[in-house]
Amino acid sequence: MPEEFLIAQDLQKSFNHINAVDGVSFSIHKGEIFGLLGPNGAGKTTTIRMLSTVLPPDNGDVVVAGHSVRNQGDLIRRLIGVCPQELALYPEFSATDNLVFFGRMVGLSGREARSQAQAILERVGLTDRAQGRVEKFSGGMKRRINLGISLMGHPELLFLDEPTVGIDPQSRNNIYETILGLKGEGKTILYTTHYMEEADRLCDRVAIMDHGRIVAMDRPLELKRKLGPPDKVTLEDVFLNMTGRSLRD
Amino acid sequence: MRAVHLALFELRSYLRDMGDLAFSLLLPITLLAVMLGAFGQQDQFNGTAYVVDEDNGPYAQQVIGRLKEIKGLDVRLISASDAESRLDRANITVAAYIPQGFSQRLSGGQGAQVTFKQRGNGGQEGQIVASIVRGVVQEVAGEAYVRNQVQAALSGSGTNPSDVASTVDGYLERERRSPTVGVREEDVGKRPNMLFLFLPGVITMFALFAVSLRSQAILDERRNGTLERLLVTRLGAGELFFGKFLAGLARGLAQVVILLVLAEIVFRIFTPVSFFSTLLVAALFVATVSAIGLVIASVARTREQASWIATIFTLVMSMLGGTFFEVQSGLLRTLSRITINWYANDALKALITGDGTLAKLGLQMAVIGGVGLVAFFVARALFKAVPEGK
């Protein structure tokens, strides 16, 4: 039985009486890449915010490595790294400055932060732009540094919220390789994306969310098999089948 | 400690942003230079007397001649229509009219009248010029009166009238050159340096501007997700808030230190004690303003809202707080006492001029610090790193 590193139990969150997340439960095994899929407004980002201690749940609980978000948020924050959907960077500073700064914020010493920043720059293929100001970077480079920041402090659990949105194939490939490398190191990853091929390729299991609820959860192969022959059915077919074809905000 | 790192990181950002540096340093220096250039170098009164001479007689000439002898007074002779036109356009505020028959009436021993036409009360310069003109006219009229009286007294005595006239004129001239009653001016101290008036106002106004406008940057950070990203590090919500407060303090203090050091290098106005006392009061003010900036960032929903709130707040505080000139009239004067700028400017002026010490500025420091504490706790209660979160 694989070890459950994160357990979300009956998570609920509403804003102005509208349920953004409505009774979401799932668990992520240690060393697993877990995909959280869903159309815009399905509640993925709100769920990640609750999992990462930014938003307190109205109901339910999240337990990470035995620590509850209810009263042990500070212990959870020592274990997690978050790559947000937005490019949450300081554009006037260099790539190294950004990494070192966030390294200090996760509790690294100056020397540790600089050493990790160098290793991460190499990992995301930005060593030659280490001193370049982030505002001068291309979209792909910014995405890579956005991901790199979440790796500072060697977190055990990573929340990667659409890390490959709007970038070129080369940068996307670098990010795939980075993520698979992290999995190889035993990291646990929660991954959201709108690219179904990406989820199919990277994720061990996926959960499809819609209207704040999980409507399907299994291995991609199993989800495809439920709809038809797996070599004929794509994860996108499954996604559209579960969430419908009507347009979303 | 992480809060300090956060503050230092923002300080680096400020020091490397040339636009921000230019705004926060060059603008106050330029403004100070302009104010000193406009008001700081006047050792005596300088004004212009606009005179309409409709008389063209000897006494009118005498009045104009004597006005021209007065140091610092520029006498401009203009026509009546020009005067009307300029007064209409508010190009001038006062004009003195010497009416037709002025000299004839004085020669005949009759009273005469000079008219001042003015807009409002004529303004400060206009009132001073009018007072000077009035004095000269009264002097000339008085002399004419004496001349006439002596001539009348000696008429029929057989004395040559031209001898009488030249003798009287001689006495009057001597009296004018060395008056029997003198006015002695006693110097009781150096003339107040206008720099002392303007420097505190410029420091407080730009500290308020720069730090309250930081609220926009905080809203930007909330929007682009860096605040949220900081929240998932080991930086707790309280530390994040304190870090932002310290960042505002560090940024404002850097600006104040540079301005004070420049002021000392250029004007040599501080003693070591007055420099550090001034710095301490300025630091207290900047801390208060940093907390106010966080309140603005907490209540504003958009960058534009934050910008408007910060601008209006800064302008109102600066105007009422006597940034350049103390508010004189009743209600505004009372209102000025409820601005932190007034207390800060008052304390800074006292320290810079050497009239006060920190020990004597307890009230001012208590008010600034008290407002700062209230703003700090209000901001802490309202501050959110993410729109719906902590």
PDB file of C-alpha atoms in Angstrom, chain B residues 31-300:
ATOM      1  CA  LEU B  31      11.437  72.021  -5.619  1.00  0.00           C
ATOM      2  CA  LEU B  32      13.589  73.177  -2.715  1.00  0.00           C
ATOM      3  CA  ALA B  33      15.898  75.032  -5.098  1.00  0.00           C
ATOM      4  CA  VAL B  34      12.942  76.723  -6.807  1.00  0.00           C
ATOM      5  CA  MET B  35      11.404  77.769  -3.490  1.00  0.00           C
ATOM      6  CA  LEU B  36      14.704  79.126  -2.224  1.00  0.00           C
ATOM      7  CA  GLY B  37      15.295  80.915  -5.527  1.00  0.00           C
ATOM      8  CA  ALA B  38      11.861  82.499  -5.390  1.00  0.00           C
ATOM      9  CA  PHE B  39      11.730  83.420  -1.716  1.00  0.00           C
ATOM     10  CA  GLY B  40      15.045  82.749  -0.106  1.00  0.00           C
ATOM     11  CA  GLN B  41      17.379  85.442  -1.405  1.00  0.00           C
ATOM     12  CA  GLN B  42      15.414  88.605  -0.557  1.00  0.00           C
ATOM     13  CA  ASP B  43      17.387  90.681   1.928  1.00  0.00           C
ATOM     14  CA  GLN B  44      15.060  93.688   1.555  1.00  0.00           C
ATOM     15  CA  PHE B  45      11.633  94.434   0.243  1.00  0.00           C
ATOM     16  CA  ASN B  46      11.360  94.499  -3.536  1.00  0.00           C
ATOM     17  CA  GLY B  47       8.229  95.864  -5.081  1.00  0.00           C
ATOM     18  CA  THR B  48       6.800  97.873  -7.923  1.00  0.00           C
ATOM     19  CA  ALA B  49       4.743 101.061  -7.613  1.00  0.00           C
ATOM     20  CA  TYR B  50       2.418 101.642 -10.573  1.00  0.00           C
ATOM     21  CA  VAL B  51       1.709 105.372 -10.699  1.00  0.00           C
ATOM     22  CA  VAL B  52      -0.739 107.212 -12.934  1.00  0.00           C
ATOM     23  CA  ASP B  53       0.343 110.861 -13.096  1.00  0.00           C
ATOM     24  CA  GLU B  54      -2.680 112.850 -14.284  1.00  0.00           C
ATOM     25  CA  ASP B  55      -1.305 116.027 -12.749  1.00  0.00           C
ATOM     26  CA  ASN B  56       2.140 116.440 -14.311  1.00  0.00           C
ATOM     27  CA  GLY B  57       2.761 119.336 -11.893  1.00  0.00           C
ATOM     28  CA  PRO B  58       5.822 120.018  -9.690  1.00  0.00           C
ATOM     29  CA  TYR B  59       4.422 118.312  -6.584  1.00  0.00           C
ATOM     30  CA  ALA B  60       3.500 115.196  -8.553  1.00  0.00           C
ATOM     31  CA  GLN B  61       7.045 115.196  -9.963  1.00  0.00           C
ATOM     32  CA  GLN B  62       8.378 115.567  -6.440  1.00  0.00           C
ATOM     33  CA  VAL B  63       6.348 112.583  -5.231  1.00  0.00           C
ATOM     34  CA  ILE B  64       7.524 110.448  -8.147  1.00  0.00           C
ATOM     35  CA  GLY B  65      11.136 111.581  -7.742  1.00  0.00           C
ATOM     36  CA  ARG B  66      11.163 110.678  -4.069  1.00  0.00           C
ATOM     37  CA  LEU B  67       9.540 107.299  -4.753  1.00  0.00           C
ATOM     38  CA  LYS B  68      12.308 106.576  -7.248  1.00  0.00           C
ATOM     39  CA  GLU B  69      14.911 107.278  -4.564  1.00  0.00           C
ATOM     40  CA  ILE B  70      13.549 104.470  -2.370  1.00  0.00           C
ATOM     41  CA  LYS B  71      15.747 101.371  -2.507  1.00  0.00           C
ATOM     42  CA  GLY B  72      13.985  98.246  -3.725  1.00  0.00           C
ATOM     43  CA  LEU B  73      11.028 100.135  -5.140  1.00  0.00           C
ATOM     44  CA  ASP B  74      10.612 100.082  -8.877  1.00  0.00           C
ATOM     45  CA  VAL B  75       8.405 102.991 -10.030  1.00  0.00           C
ATOM     46  CA  ARG B  76       6.496 102.482 -13.258  1.00  0.00           C
ATOM     47  CA  LEU B  77       4.554 105.391 -14.729  1.00  0.00           C
ATOM     48  CA  ILE B  78       1.570 104.151 -16.656  1.00  0.00           C
ATOM     49  CA  SER B  79      -1.441 105.752 -18.283  1.00  0.00           C
ATOM     50  CA  ALA B  80      -4.890 105.609 -16.710  1.00  0.00           C
ATOM     51  CA  SER B  81      -6.217 103.310 -19.451  1.00  0.00           C
ATOM     52  CA  ASP B  82      -3.236 100.973 -19.078  1.00  0.00           C
ATOM     53  CA  ALA B  83      -3.792 100.873 -15.325  1.00  0.00           C
ATOM     54  CA  GLU B  84      -7.494 100.036 -15.788  1.00  0.00           C
ATOM     55  CA  SER B  85      -6.663  97.302 -18.229  1.00  0.00           C
ATOM     56  CA  ARG B  86      -3.981  95.764 -16.017  1.00  0.00           C
ATOM     57  CA  LEU B  87      -6.224  95.900 -12.962  1.00  0.00           C
ATOM     58  CA  ASP B  88      -9.001  94.233 -14.951  1.00  0.00           C
ATOM     59  CA  ARG B  89      -6.690  91.412 -15.958  1.00  0.00           C
ATOM     60  CA  ALA B  90      -5.322  91.155 -12.400  1.00  0.00           C
ATOM     61  CA  ASN B  91      -1.945  91.845 -13.939  1.00  0.00           C
ATOM     62  CA  ILE B  92      -1.387  94.336 -11.112  1.00  0.00           C
ATOM     63  CA  THR B  93      -3.218  94.602  -7.804  1.00  0.00           C
ATOM     64  CA  VAL B  94      -2.724  98.280  -6.904  1.00  0.00           C
ATOM     65  CA  ALA B  95      -2.238 101.535  -8.854  1.00  0.00           C
ATOM     66  CA  ALA B  96      -1.757 105.003  -7.361  1.00  0.00           C
ATOM     67  CA  TYR B  97      -3.522 107.877  -9.166  1.00  0.00           C
ATOM     68  CA  ILE B  98      -2.209 111.420  -8.719  1.00  0.00           C
ATOM     69  CA  PRO B  99      -5.191 113.463  -9.905  1.00  0.00           C
ATOM     70  CA  GLN B 100      -5.177 116.510 -12.126  1.00  0.00           C
ATOM     71  CA  GLY B 101      -4.799 119.717 -10.074  1.00  0.00           C
ATOM     72  CA  PHE B 102      -2.857 117.965  -7.305  1.00  0.00           C
ATOM     73  CA  SER B 103       0.088 120.389  -7.476  1.00  0.00           C
ATOM     74  CA  GLN B 104      -2.152 123.409  -7.913  1.00  0.00           C
ATOM     75  CA  ARG B 105      -4.168 122.566  -4.819  1.00  0.00           C
ATOM     76  CA  LEU B 106      -1.067 122.007  -2.695  1.00  0.00           C
ATOM     77  CA  SER B 107       0.459 125.277  -3.956  1.00  0.00           C
ATOM     78  CA  GLY B 108      -2.733 127.046  -3.016  1.00  0.00           C
ATOM     79  CA  GLY B 109      -2.667 125.593   0.481  1.00  0.00           C
ATOM     80  CA  GLN B 110      -5.616 123.340  -0.161  1.00  0.00           C
ATOM     81  CA  GLY B 111      -5.984 119.658   0.666  1.00  0.00           C
ATOM     82  CA  ALA B 112      -5.375 117.173  -2.123  1.00  0.00           C
ATOM     83  CA  GLN B 113      -6.038 113.513  -2.544  1.00  0.00           C
ATOM     84  CA  VAL B 114      -4.221 110.568  -4.110  1.00  0.00           C
ATOM     85  CA  THR B 115      -6.375 107.574  -5.067  1.00  0.00           C
ATOM     86  CA  PHE B 116      -5.396 103.921  -4.807  1.00  0.00           C
ATOM     87  CA  LYS B 117      -7.291 101.542  -7.034  1.00  0.00           C
ATOM     88  CA  GLN B 118      -6.824  97.953  -5.975  1.00  0.00           C
ATOM     89  CA  ARG B 119      -8.076  94.423  -6.431  1.00  0.00           C
ATOM     90  CA  GLY B 120      -9.195  92.962  -3.106  1.00  0.00           C
ATOM     91  CA  ASN B 121      -6.918  94.242  -0.394  1.00  0.00           C
ATOM     92  CA  GLY B 122      -4.128  94.698  -2.892  1.00  0.00           C
ATOM     93  CA  GLY B 123      -2.118  91.741  -1.699  1.00  0.00           C
ATOM     94  CA  GLN B 124       0.888  91.807   0.587  1.00  0.00           C
ATOM     95  CA  GLU B 125       3.190  93.615  -1.874  1.00  0.00           C
ATOM     96  CA  GLY B 126       0.427  96.039  -2.908  1.00  0.00           C
ATOM     97  CA  GLN B 127      -0.269  96.986   0.691  1.00  0.00           C
ATOM     98  CA  ILE B 128       3.396  97.678   1.360  1.00  0.00           C
ATOM     99  CA  VAL B 129       3.755  99.751  -1.840  1.00  0.00           C
ATOM    100  CA  ALA B 130       0.581 101.721  -1.023  1.00  0.00           C
ATOM    101  CA  SER B 131       1.913 102.421   2.429  1.00  0.00           C
ATOM    102  CA  ILE B 132       5.209 103.738   0.993  1.00  0.00           C
ATOM    103  CA  VAL B 133       3.390 105.952  -1.555  1.00  0.00           C
ATOM    104  CA  ARG B 134       1.098 107.260   1.166  1.00  0.00           C
ATOM    105  CA  GLY B 135       4.097 108.214   3.311  1.00  0.00           C
ATOM    106  CA  VAL B 136       5.816 110.063   0.465  1.00  0.00           C
ATOM    107  CA  VAL B 137       2.640 111.940  -0.497  1.00  0.00           C
ATOM    108  CA  GLN B 138       2.075 112.999   3.116  1.00  0.00           C
ATOM    109  CA  GLU B 139       5.699 114.128   3.351  1.00  0.00           C
ATOM    110  CA  VAL B 140       5.428 116.260   0.182  1.00  0.00           C
ATOM    111  CA  ALA B 141       2.042 117.638   1.262  1.00  0.00           C
ATOM    112  CA  GLY B 142       3.419 118.469   4.722  1.00  0.00           C
ATOM    113  CA  GLU B 143       6.328 120.349   3.229  1.00  0.00           C
ATOM    114  CA  ALA B 144       3.994 122.270   0.915  1.00  0.00           C
ATOM    115  CA  TYR B 145       1.888 123.180   3.917  1.00  0.00           C
ATOM    116  CA  VAL B 146       4.926 124.477   5.869  1.00  0.00           C
ATOM    117  CA  ARG B 147       6.122 126.439   2.837  1.00  0.00           C
ATOM    118  CA  ASN B 148       2.717 128.053   2.394  1.00  0.00           C
ATOM    119  CA  GLN B 149       2.348 128.872   6.086  1.00  0.00           C
ATOM    120  CA  VAL B 150       5.781 130.527   6.302  1.00  0.00           C
ATOM    121  CA  GLN B 151       5.129 132.486   3.119  1.00  0.00           C
ATOM    122  CA  ALA B 152       1.816 133.653   4.547  1.00  0.00           C
ATOM    123  CA  ALA B 153       3.346 134.593   7.903  1.00  0.00           C
ATOM    124  CA  LEU B 154       6.104 136.663   6.332  1.00  0.00           C
ATOM    125  CA  SER B 155       4.026 138.318   3.654  1.00  0.00           C
ATOM    126  CA  GLY B 156       4.098 142.074   4.161  1.00  0.00           C
ATOM    127  CA  SER B 157       7.289 141.905   6.218  1.00  0.00           C
ATOM    128  CA  GLY B 158       9.347 143.078   3.299  1.00  0.00           C
ATOM    129  CA  THR B 159      11.286 139.855   3.051  1.00  0.00           C
ATOM    130  CA  ASN B 160      11.971 138.672  -0.455  1.00  0.00           C
ATOM    131  CA  PRO B 161       9.554 135.745  -1.093  1.00  0.00           C
ATOM    132  CA  SER B 162      12.164 133.804  -3.108  1.00  0.00           C
ATOM    133  CA  ASP B 163      14.622 134.106  -0.182  1.00  0.00           C
ATOM    134  CA  VAL B 164      11.908 132.818   2.122  1.00  0.00           C
ATOM    135  CA  ALA B 165      11.188 129.932  -0.235  1.00  0.00           C
ATOM    136  CA  SER B 166      14.842 128.904  -0.615  1.00  0.00           C
ATOM    137  CA  THR B 167      15.447 129.164   3.148  1.00  0.00           C
ATOM    138  CA  VAL B 168      12.380 127.030   3.932  1.00  0.00           C
ATOM    139  CA  ASP B 169      13.324 124.520   1.247  1.00  0.00           C
ATOM    140  CA  GLY B 170      16.829 124.353   2.680  1.00  0.00           C
ATOM    141  CA  TYR B 171      15.479 123.541   6.167  1.00  0.00           C
ATOM    142  CA  LEU B 172      13.039 120.988   4.769  1.00  0.00           C
ATOM    143  CA  GLU B 173      15.762 119.341   2.731  1.00  0.00           C
ATOM    144  CA  ARG B 174      18.033 119.186   5.789  1.00  0.00           C
ATOM    145  CA  GLU B 175      15.218 117.752   7.844  1.00  0.00           C
ATOM    146  CA  ARG B 176      14.577 115.184   5.135  1.00  0.00           C
ATOM    147  CA  ARG B 177      18.235 114.176   4.897  1.00  0.00           C
ATOM    148  CA  SER B 178      18.849 114.083   8.651  1.00  0.00           C
ATOM    149  CA  PRO B 179      15.534 113.970  10.482  1.00  0.00           C
ATOM    150  CA  THR B 180      15.212 115.371  13.969  1.00  0.00           C
ATOM    151  CA  VAL B 181      13.493 112.189  15.071  1.00  0.00           C
ATOM    152  CA  GLY B 182      15.533 109.226  13.967  1.00  0.00           C
ATOM    153  CA  VAL B 183      14.545 105.565  13.790  1.00  0.00           C
ATOM    154  CA  ARG B 184      17.217 103.177  14.961  1.00  0.00           C
ATOM    155  CA  GLU B 185      17.217  99.560  13.814  1.00  0.00           C
ATOM    156  CA  GLU B 186      18.538  97.103  16.360  1.00  0.00           C
ATOM    157  CA  ASP B 187      19.720  93.703  15.116  1.00  0.00           C
ATOM    158  CA  VAL B 188      18.509  91.001  17.515  1.00  0.00           C
ATOM    159  CA  GLY B 189      19.582  87.995  15.465  1.00  0.00           C
ATOM    160  CA  LYS B 190      20.132  86.656  12.019  1.00  0.00           C
ATOM    161  CA  ARG B 191      17.328  86.872   9.514  1.00  0.00           C
ATOM    162  CA  PRO B 192      15.416  83.525   9.485  1.00  0.00           C
ATOM    163  CA  ASN B 193      16.823  81.297   6.771  1.00  0.00           C
ATOM    164  CA  MET B 194      14.074  80.351   4.323  1.00  0.00           C
ATOM    165  CA  LEU B 195      15.726  76.958   4.001  1.00  0.00           C
ATOM    166  CA  PHE B 196      14.591  76.228   7.556  1.00  0.00           C
ATOM    167  CA  LEU B 197      11.029  76.941   6.486  1.00  0.00           C
ATOM    168  CA  PHE B 198      11.066  74.863   3.323  1.00  0.00           C
ATOM    169  CA  LEU B 199      13.320  71.888   4.049  1.00  0.00           C
ATOM    170  CA  PRO B 200      11.056  70.173   6.638  1.00  0.00           C
ATOM    171  CA  GLY B 201       8.029  70.588   4.369  1.00  0.00           C
ATOM    172  CA  VAL B 202       9.818  69.151   1.365  1.00  0.00           C
ATOM    173  CA  ILE B 203      11.087  66.191   3.393  1.00  0.00           C
ATOM    174  CA  THR B 204       7.699  65.347   4.861  1.00  0.00           C
ATOM    175  CA  MET B 205       5.749  65.896   1.644  1.00  0.00           C
ATOM    176  CA  PHE B 206       7.966  63.667  -0.457  1.00  0.00           C
ATOM    177  CA  ALA B 207       8.249  61.004   2.215  1.00  0.00           C
ATOM    178  CA  LEU B 208       4.464  60.949   2.331  1.00  0.00           C
ATOM    179  CA  PHE B 209       4.221  60.850  -1.460  1.00  0.00           C
ATOM    180  CA  ALA B 210       6.781  58.123  -1.962  1.00  0.00           C
ATOM    181  CA  VAL B 211       5.687  55.859   0.834  1.00  0.00           C
ATOM    182  CA  SER B 212       1.950  56.197   0.322  1.00  0.00           C
ATOM    183  CA  LEU B 213       2.407  55.599  -3.403  1.00  0.00           C
ATOM    184  CA  ARG B 214       4.069  52.316  -2.431  1.00  0.00           C
ATOM    185  CA  SER B 215       0.550  51.092  -1.825  1.00  0.00           C
ATOM    186  CA  GLN B 216       0.282  50.750  -5.614  1.00  0.00           C
ATOM    187  CA  ALA B 217       3.276  48.455  -5.673  1.00  0.00           C
ATOM    188  CA  ILE B 218       1.701  46.306  -2.961  1.00  0.00           C
ATOM    189  CA  LEU B 219      -1.472  46.022  -5.025  1.00  0.00           C
ATOM    190  CA  ASP B 220       0.651  45.041  -8.033  1.00  0.00           C
ATOM    191  CA  GLU B 221       2.297  42.351  -5.940  1.00  0.00           C
ATOM    192  CA  ARG B 222      -1.075  41.090  -4.799  1.00  0.00           C
ATOM    193  CA  ARG B 223      -2.216  40.936  -8.420  1.00  0.00           C
ATOM    194  CA  ASN B 224       0.882  39.240  -9.856  1.00  0.00           C
ATOM    195  CA  GLY B 225       0.966  36.703  -7.059  1.00  0.00           C
ATOM    196  CA  THR B 226       4.282  37.464  -5.377  1.00  0.00           C
ATOM    197  CA  LEU B 227       2.561  38.213  -2.068  1.00  0.00           C
ATOM    198  CA  GLU B 228       0.760  34.878  -2.228  1.00  0.00           C
ATOM    199  CA  ARG B 229       3.985  33.173  -3.188  1.00  0.00           C
ATOM    200  CA  LEU B 230       5.672  34.674  -0.133  1.00  0.00           C
ATOM    201  CA  LEU B 231       2.866  33.333   2.029  1.00  0.00           C
ATOM    202  CA  VAL B 232       3.690  29.733   1.118  1.00  0.00           C
ATOM    203  CA  THR B 233       7.294  30.171   2.196  1.00  0.00           C
ATOM    204  CA  ARG B 234       8.073  30.132   5.893  1.00  0.00           C
ATOM    205  CA  LEU B 235       7.155  33.771   6.064  1.00  0.00           C
ATOM    206  CA  GLY B 236       3.938  33.899   8.080  1.00  0.00           C
ATOM    207  CA  ALA B 237       1.189  36.417   7.361  1.00  0.00           C
ATOM    208  CA  GLY B 238       2.361  38.531  10.309  1.00  0.00           C
ATOM    209  CA  GLU B 239       5.965  38.501   9.141  1.00  0.00           C
ATOM    210  CA  LEU B 240       4.906  39.362   5.607  1.00  0.00           C
ATOM    211  CA  PHE B 241       2.960  42.359   6.911  1.00  0.00           C
ATOM    212  CA  PHE B 242       5.819  43.449   9.144  1.00  0.00           C
ATOM    213  CA  GLY B 243       8.262  42.989   6.277  1.00  0.00           C
ATOM    214  CA  LYS B 244       6.183  45.270   4.089  1.00  0.00           C
ATOM    215  CA  PHE B 245       6.017  47.819   6.902  1.00  0.00           C
ATOM    216  CA  LEU B 246       9.794  47.675   7.321  1.00  0.00           C
ATOM    217  CA  ALA B 247      10.233  47.940   3.551  1.00  0.00           C
ATOM    218  CA  GLY B 248       8.251  51.202   3.529  1.00  0.00           C
ATOM    219  CA  LEU B 249      10.258  52.466   6.491  1.00  0.00           C
ATOM    220  CA  ALA B 250      13.578  51.545   4.868  1.00  0.00           C
ATOM    221  CA  ARG B 251      12.630  53.097   1.547  1.00  0.00           C
ATOM    222  CA  GLY B 252      11.382  56.348   3.103  1.00  0.00           C
ATOM    223  CA  LEU B 253      14.331  56.523   5.458  1.00  0.00           C
ATOM    224  CA  ALA B 254      16.816  56.064   2.616  1.00  0.00           C
ATOM    225  CA  GLN B 255      15.195  59.000   0.841  1.00  0.00           C
ATOM    226  CA  VAL B 256      15.254  61.181   3.972  1.00  0.00           C
ATOM    227  CA  VAL B 257      18.874  60.334   4.802  1.00  0.00           C
ATOM    228  CA  ILE B 258      20.039  61.215   1.293  1.00  0.00           C
ATOM    229  CA  LEU B 259      18.123  64.524   1.379  1.00  0.00           C
ATOM    230  CA  LEU B 260      19.444  65.478   4.822  1.00  0.00           C
ATOM    231  CA  VAL B 261      23.023  64.596   3.890  1.00  0.00           C
ATOM    232  CA  LEU B 262      22.732  66.659   0.710  1.00  0.00           C
ATOM    233  CA  ALA B 263      21.254  69.567   2.694  1.00  0.00           C
ATOM    234  CA  GLU B 264      24.175  69.383   5.121  1.00  0.00           C
ATOM    235  CA  ILE B 265      26.771  69.213   2.339  1.00  0.00           C
ATOM    236  CA  VAL B 266      25.286  72.200   0.506  1.00  0.00           C
ATOM    237  CA  PHE B 267      24.020  74.429   3.329  1.00  0.00           C
ATOM    238  CA  ARG B 268      25.968  73.325   6.439  1.00  0.00           C
ATOM    239  CA  ILE B 269      22.932  73.650   8.662  1.00  0.00           C
ATOM    240  CA  PHE B 270      23.334  70.825  11.174  1.00  0.00           C
ATOM    241  CA  THR B 271      25.311  70.086  14.267  1.00  0.00           C
ATOM    242  CA  PRO B 272      25.853  66.371  14.909  1.00  0.00           C
ATOM    243  CA  VAL B 273      23.141  66.431  17.573  1.00  0.00           C
ATOM    244  CA  SER B 274      20.622  68.306  15.439  1.00  0.00           C
ATOM    245  CA  PHE B 275      21.324  65.997  12.475  1.00  0.00           C
ATOM    246  CA  PHE B 276      20.587  62.821  14.411  1.00  0.00           C
ATOM    247  CA  SER B 277      17.637  64.377  16.240  1.00  0.00           C
ATOM    248  CA  THR B 278      16.199  65.444  12.883  1.00  0.00           C
ATOM    249  CA  LEU B 279      16.799  61.970  11.521  1.00  0.00           C
ATOM    250  CA  LEU B 280      15.031  60.406  14.483  1.00  0.00           C
ATOM    251  CA  VAL B 281      11.910  62.570  14.079  1.00  0.00           C
ATOM    252  CA  ALA B 282      11.962  61.951  10.324  1.00  0.00           C
ATOM    253  CA  ALA B 283      12.243  58.194  10.957  1.00  0.00           C
ATOM    254  CA  LEU B 284       9.230  58.323  13.272  1.00  0.00           C
ATOM    255  CA  PHE B 285       7.286  60.214  10.615  1.00  0.00           C
ATOM    256  CA  VAL B 286       8.327  57.768   7.885  1.00  0.00           C
ATOM    257  CA  ALA B 287       7.303  54.801  10.063  1.00  0.00           C
ATOM    258  CA  THR B 288       3.875  56.366  10.518  1.00  0.00           C
ATOM    259  CA  VAL B 289       3.606  57.032   6.809  1.00  0.00           C
ATOM    260  CA  SER B 290       4.655  53.449   6.044  1.00  0.00           C
ATOM    261  CA  ALA B 291       1.767  52.195   8.166  1.00  0.00           C
ATOM    262  CA  ILE B 292      -0.591  54.632   6.415  1.00  0.00           C
ATOM    263  CA  GLY B 293       0.640  53.305   3.042  1.00  0.00           C
ATOM    264  CA  LEU B 294      -0.345  49.812   4.173  1.00  0.00           C
ATOM    265  CA  VAL B 295      -3.790  51.053   5.208  1.00  0.00           C
ATOM    266  CA  ILE B 296      -4.221  52.525   1.710  1.00  0.00           C
ATOM    267  CA  ALA B 297      -3.051  49.250   0.132  1.00  0.00           C
ATOM    268  CA  SER B 298      -5.562  47.401   2.287  1.00  0.00           C
ATOM    269  CA  VAL B 299      -8.612  49.542   1.519  1.00  0.00           C
ATOM    270  CA  ALA B 300      -7.950  50.174  -2.182  1.00  0.00           C
TER     271      ALA B 300
END
